[in-house]
Structures are given as C-alpha cells and as structure tokens.
Amino acid sequence: QVTLKESGPLLVKPTETLTLTCTVSGFSLSNAGMGVSWIRQPPGKALDWLAHIFSNDEKSYSTSLKSRLTISKDTSKSQVVLIMTNMDPLDTGTYYCARIIGGQDLFGSNWFRFDPWGQGTLVTVSS
Amino acid sequence: SYELTQPPSVSVSPGQTVSITCSGDKLGDKYACWYQQKPGQSPVLVIYQDTERPSGIPERFSGSNSGNTATLTISGTQAMDEADYYCQAWDSTSVVFGGGTKLTVL
C-alpha cells in the first residue's frame, strides 16, 4: 500500500522560510518514472501545483513561484523536502504531497498523474 | 501561461448522467486527468490519460478528450459522487489544474 505523509510547521510568520517534508512508503523514490509532487490549496480555493521531483532527480517548478521554491529528495530516508522562502499570508493553505507517475507515449507526448495523495497539512502564515 | 477552464458548479438528479467539462487551448493534444475531492478530504484520482480508470474507481466514471475540451462523465450518479472535481494537464514544463467544479446531487 502506497502512502505519503506531510510534516512541518503549522504556523509560520511572514517573510519566514517554510520547510515541509513528505515521507513515503510502499514505493521507492528510485523507482523509474515515479516521484513526488507538492500541491497546495488555499482555503475554499482550487488546487495549485508547486513542484515535483522524479527518481532521476529531474525537477520542475511552478513558473510563478520558481524563485521561492526548492525541492530535493533523500532516497535512503524515503523523504522529499520542499522549501518555500519569503512566506506571505496569501500562502496560507493545505499543502499536499502526492506520488507522481509520468511517462511518454509513442508520439513523444508526456503524461503525468498524481496518485495517491497525502492527507495534507494546513499551513497558516500570520504574525 | 496555460489555463484550464471548468464550470464552477453542476447539478444532477440521482441516477442521471452528468458531464463536467474542462476547456483549454488544444487540450486534446495533451493528456487530461480528473480528481474527486470531498469536503475535508484529499483529492482522489478518478480518470487518467484521458480515459483510464484507476483500480477501485467505479465504472460509472468515464472520460474523453478531443479538440479543446476534456469531459468527465458520471453515469447513474449517486449521492456519494457529490464532490469537487478538478481536471489537470501538463503543459510543456508545468502542471496545470482547472479551477474546479462543484457537483451537487439534488
């Protein structure tokens, strides 16, 4: 059974740096075509993709947040870490990690899916 | 930047068929996924690669994708299907989610 669990601070102050950890089980961070993605959801709003990292260490970041994000993994610990700098109250929301499975079809088109998701952790940014 | 547009809300009577659309420029040239999110819960994948159903997802969920529109169809809708639904695609270097559709089963 594949599971993911987020951990980190529940409350951060504006301008501080947020560090979140996703601990996975049931699959390895070295499995080809797999990785972990971070997605957030402000209260009452839509899902917002942040970043992902694959087993080959390939990384991608949200264009609008790229300057504030760093994603990394420790395969031996089965953990993926997301660092977000200069936190703002607008960054308040539930942060999810999810297993990402990706591939390419015969025509070179990429596909990705997120399955399963962690339970999420609510991060509040307030002074 | 690439955008996916969904209707904010859709309603259906129990037992009926409902379709939720997701529109984006040449979306049919990309692969679409759909996620179901019930209140207070994490999203769950219900359709991937346009038409595929993960194990454990009921057969009443189906998907299609052509032109500029991907569609999630629920046949014989049940009360338990009331939830928010999000479409998702990959555009060059970024993952994009739609704004979500609230499905109400009246």
Short mmCIF file of C-alpha atoms in Angstrom, two decimals:
data_model
loop_
_atom_site.label_atom_id
_atom_site.label_comp_id
_atom_site.label_asym_id
_atom_site.label_seq_id
_atom_site.Cartn_x
_atom_site.Cartn_y
_atom_site.Cartn_z
CA GLN A 1 0.00 0.00 0.00
CA VAL A 2 1.39 3.35 -1.08
CA THR A 3 1.13 6.14 1.47
CA LEU A 4 2.52 9.65 1.78
CA LYS A 5 2.57 11.85 4.85
CA GLU A 6 3.36 15.54 5.09
CA SER A 7 5.05 17.11 8.10
CA GLY A 8 6.18 20.59 9.00
CA PRO A 9 5.19 23.69 10.95
CA LEU A 10 1.53 24.61 11.27
CA LEU A 11 2.28 28.30 11.67
CA VAL A 12 4.93 30.49 10.09
CA LYS A 13 5.46 34.23 10.21
CA PRO A 14 5.51 36.48 7.14
CA THR A 15 8.95 36.58 5.45
CA GLU A 16 9.98 33.31 7.12
CA THR A 17 11.02 30.17 5.24
CA LEU A 18 8.75 27.11 5.21
CA THR A 19 10.24 23.62 5.16
CA LEU A 20 7.90 20.70 4.50
CA THR A 21 8.79 17.02 4.46
CA CYS A 22 6.94 14.25 2.66
CA THR A 23 7.67 10.73 3.91
CA VAL A 24 6.62 7.96 1.55
CA SER A 25 6.09 4.25 1.97
CA GLY A 26 5.04 1.44 -0.34
CA PHE A 27 7.27 2.63 -3.18
CA SER A 28 10.84 3.79 -3.61
CA LEU A 29 11.99 7.23 -4.66
CA SER A 30 14.35 5.38 -7.00
CA ASN A 31 11.51 3.73 -8.97
CA ALA A 32 11.79 4.76 -12.63
CA GLY A 33 9.02 7.05 -13.82
CA MET A 34 7.94 7.94 -10.31
CA GLY A 35 8.47 10.82 -7.99
CA VAL A 36 6.77 13.18 -5.60
CA SER A 37 4.94 16.40 -6.24
CA TRP A 38 3.80 19.20 -3.94
CA ILE A 39 0.40 20.80 -4.48
CA ARG A 40 -1.31 23.37 -2.29
CA GLN A 41 -4.87 24.53 -1.81
CA PRO A 42 -5.82 27.87 -0.23
CA PRO A 43 -8.96 27.62 1.91
CA GLY A 44 -12.01 27.26 -0.33
CA LYS A 45 -9.96 27.55 -3.49
CA ALA A 46 -8.57 25.38 -6.26
CA LEU A 47 -5.53 23.13 -6.36
CA ASP A 48 -2.24 24.84 -7.18
CA TRP A 49 0.75 22.78 -8.34
CA LEU A 50 4.09 23.81 -6.84
CA ALA A 51 6.87 21.42 -7.85
CA HIS A 52 7.87 17.84 -8.46
CA ILE A 53 10.97 15.68 -8.42
CA PHE A 54 11.46 12.37 -10.21
CA SER A 55 13.61 9.38 -9.40
CA ASN A 56 16.27 10.55 -11.87
CA ASP A 57 16.41 13.84 -9.94
CA GLU A 58 14.58 15.73 -12.72
CA LYS A 59 12.82 18.71 -11.14
CA SER A 60 10.09 21.10 -12.27
CA TYR A 61 8.71 24.19 -10.58
CA SER A 62 5.67 26.39 -10.91
CA THR A 63 6.68 29.29 -13.15
CA SER A 64 5.15 31.89 -10.84
CA LEU A 65 6.81 30.52 -7.68
CA LYS A 66 10.07 29.18 -9.08
CA SER A 67 12.24 31.82 -7.41
CA ARG A 68 10.91 30.84 -3.97
CA LEU A 69 10.92 27.05 -4.21
CA THR A 70 13.49 24.31 -3.79
CA ILE A 71 12.65 20.61 -3.93
CA SER A 72 15.00 17.78 -3.02
CA LYS A 73 14.90 14.12 -2.06
CA ASP A 74 16.69 11.71 0.23
CA THR A 75 16.06 8.29 -1.27
CA SER A 76 17.57 6.43 1.68
CA LYS A 77 15.10 8.11 4.03
CA SER A 78 12.17 7.93 1.59
CA GLN A 79 11.68 11.66 2.02
CA VAL A 80 11.11 14.64 -0.24
CA VAL A 81 11.62 18.16 1.10
CA LEU A 82 10.08 21.37 -0.18
CA ILE A 83 11.47 24.72 0.87
CA MET A 84 9.47 27.89 0.23
CA THR A 85 11.06 31.21 1.10
CA ASN A 86 9.60 34.61 1.96
CA MET A 87 6.23 33.31 3.13
CA ASP A 88 3.20 35.59 2.85
CA PRO A 89 -0.32 35.34 4.32
CA LEU A 90 -1.54 34.52 0.79
CA ASP A 91 0.49 31.30 1.05
CA THR A 92 -1.86 30.04 3.76
CA GLY A 93 -3.46 26.76 2.81
CA THR A 94 -3.30 22.98 2.86
CA TYR A 95 -0.10 21.58 1.40
CA TYR A 96 -0.29 18.12 -0.13
CA CYS A 97 2.37 15.79 -1.40
CA ALA A 98 1.39 13.17 -3.95
CA ARG A 99 3.12 10.42 -5.83
CA ILE A 100 3.63 11.45 -9.42
CA ILE A 101 3.78 8.85 -12.15
CA GLY A 102 4.92 10.03 -15.53
CA GLY A 103 5.69 8.73 -18.96
CA GLN A 104 5.73 9.45 -22.65
CA ASP A 105 3.63 7.96 -25.42
CA LEU A 106 4.86 6.77 -28.81
CA PHE A 107 4.43 10.28 -30.22
CA GLY A 108 6.51 11.94 -27.54
CA SER A 109 3.60 13.40 -25.59
CA ASN A 110 4.17 13.49 -21.84
CA TRP A 111 1.60 12.36 -19.33
CA PHE A 112 1.53 12.67 -15.56
CA ARG A 113 -0.84 11.62 -12.84
CA PHE A 114 -0.94 12.15 -9.08
CA ASP A 115 -1.88 9.02 -7.18
CA PRO A 116 -2.21 8.73 -4.25
CA TRP A 117 -2.17 11.94 -2.24
CA GLY A 118 -1.11 12.52 1.34
CA GLN A 119 -3.57 13.70 3.97
CA GLY A 120 -2.29 17.27 3.66
CA THR A 121 -1.03 19.71 6.25
CA LEU A 122 -2.59 23.10 6.92
CA VAL A 123 -0.02 25.87 7.00
CA THR A 124 -1.04 29.28 8.31
CA VAL A 125 1.06 32.35 7.62
CA SER A 126 0.44 35.00 10.24
CA SER A 127 2.35 37.27 12.56
CA SER B 1 0.54 30.62 -19.21
CA TYR B 2 -1.74 27.71 -19.99
CA GLU B 3 -5.20 27.72 -18.44
CA LEU B 4 -7.90 25.11 -17.91
CA THR B 5 -11.47 26.35 -17.50
CA GLN B 6 -14.22 24.44 -15.71
CA PRO B 7 -17.81 25.46 -14.89
CA PRO B 8 -17.98 26.46 -11.20
CA SER B 9 -20.94 24.23 -10.48
CA VAL B 10 -23.06 21.50 -11.98
CA SER B 11 -26.10 19.74 -10.56
CA VAL B 12 -27.69 16.37 -11.32
CA SER B 13 -30.52 14.21 -10.02
CA PRO B 14 -29.67 10.81 -8.54
CA GLY B 15 -29.50 8.10 -11.18
CA GLN B 16 -28.98 10.55 -14.03
CA THR B 17 -25.90 11.14 -16.19
CA VAL B 18 -23.80 14.28 -15.76
CA SER B 19 -20.86 15.67 -17.70
CA ILE B 20 -18.24 18.08 -16.39
CA THR B 21 -16.14 19.90 -18.96
CA CYS B 22 -12.59 21.22 -18.90
CA SER B 23 -11.50 23.59 -21.66
CA GLY B 24 -8.04 24.59 -22.76
CA ASP B 25 -6.24 25.50 -25.97
CA LYS B 26 -5.64 22.29 -27.93
CA LEU B 27 -6.27 20.28 -24.77
CA GLY B 28 -6.99 17.27 -26.95
CA ASP B 29 -3.31 17.20 -27.87
CA LYS B 30 -2.42 16.71 -24.22
CA TYR B 31 -3.40 14.12 -21.65
CA ALA B 32 -6.02 15.00 -19.05
CA CYS B 33 -6.64 13.64 -15.57
CA TRP B 34 -9.57 14.14 -13.22
CA TYR B 35 -9.61 14.24 -9.42
CA GLN B 36 -12.50 14.00 -6.99
CA GLN B 37 -12.28 15.88 -3.70
CA LYS B 38 -14.90 15.51 -0.98
CA PRO B 39 -15.12 18.04 1.87
CA GLY B 40 -12.24 17.73 4.31
CA GLN B 41 -10.54 15.02 2.26
CA SER B 42 -7.57 14.77 -0.07
CA PRO B 43 -8.12 14.57 -3.82
CA VAL B 44 -8.53 11.13 -5.39
CA LEU B 45 -7.60 10.28 -8.98
CA VAL B 46 -10.68 9.08 -10.91
CA ILE B 47 -9.53 9.32 -14.55
CA TYR B 48 -6.02 9.44 -16.06
CA GLN B 49 -4.64 9.62 -19.59
CA ASP B 50 -8.00 10.93 -20.78
CA THR B 51 -10.00 7.70 -20.46
CA GLU B 52 -8.35 5.32 -18.00
CA ARG B 53 -9.88 4.43 -14.64
CA PRO B 54 -7.63 3.53 -11.69
CA SER B 55 -8.44 0.31 -9.89
CA GLY B 56 -11.19 0.81 -7.36
CA ILE B 57 -12.92 3.61 -9.27
CA PRO B 58 -16.48 2.65 -10.26
CA GLU B 59 -17.26 2.02 -13.92
CA ARG B 60 -19.80 4.85 -13.88
CA PHE B 61 -16.87 7.27 -14.17
CA SER B 62 -15.58 7.78 -17.71
CA GLY B 63 -13.55 10.37 -19.58
CA SER B 64 -12.90 11.73 -23.04
CA ASN B 65 -10.68 14.40 -24.55
CA SER B 66 -10.85 15.95 -28.00
CA GLY B 67 -10.28 19.34 -29.58
CA ASN B 68 -10.23 21.90 -26.82
CA THR B 69 -12.33 20.02 -24.28
CA ALA B 70 -11.87 17.14 -21.86
CA THR B 71 -15.02 15.71 -20.33
CA LEU B 72 -15.69 13.69 -17.19
CA THR B 73 -18.96 11.77 -17.36
CA ILE B 74 -20.68 10.11 -14.43
CA SER B 75 -23.43 7.68 -15.36
CA GLY B 76 -26.09 6.70 -12.82
CA THR B 77 -24.88 9.39 -10.45
CA GLN B 78 -25.08 8.55 -6.77
CA ALA B 79 -25.29 10.78 -3.73
CA MET B 80 -21.75 9.74 -2.79
CA ASP B 81 -20.48 11.36 -6.00
CA GLU B 82 -21.25 14.84 -4.66
CA ALA B 83 -17.83 16.50 -4.53
CA ASP B 84 -15.49 18.97 -6.19
CA TYR B 85 -13.89 17.75 -9.40
CA TYR B 86 -10.62 19.07 -10.84
CA CYS B 87 -9.10 18.48 -14.25
CA GLN B 88 -5.32 18.50 -14.71
CA ALA B 89 -2.93 18.52 -17.66
CA TRP B 90 0.74 19.01 -18.39
CA ASP B 91 1.83 21.98 -20.49
CA SER B 92 5.46 21.90 -21.65
CA THR B 93 7.04 22.46 -18.26
CA SER B 94 4.19 22.93 -15.84
CA VAL B 95 1.31 21.02 -14.33
CA VAL B 96 -1.96 22.90 -14.65
CA PHE B 97 -5.18 22.36 -12.69
CA GLY B 98 -8.59 23.65 -13.62
CA GLY B 99 -10.49 25.85 -11.21
CA GLY B 100 -12.72 23.01 -10.05
CA THR B 101 -16.40 22.15 -10.45
CA LYS B 102 -18.73 21.58 -7.54
CA LEU B 103 -21.07 18.71 -8.33
CA THR B 104 -24.33 18.76 -6.44
CA VAL B 105 -26.56 15.68 -6.44
CA LEU B 106 -30.06 17.00 -5.82
#
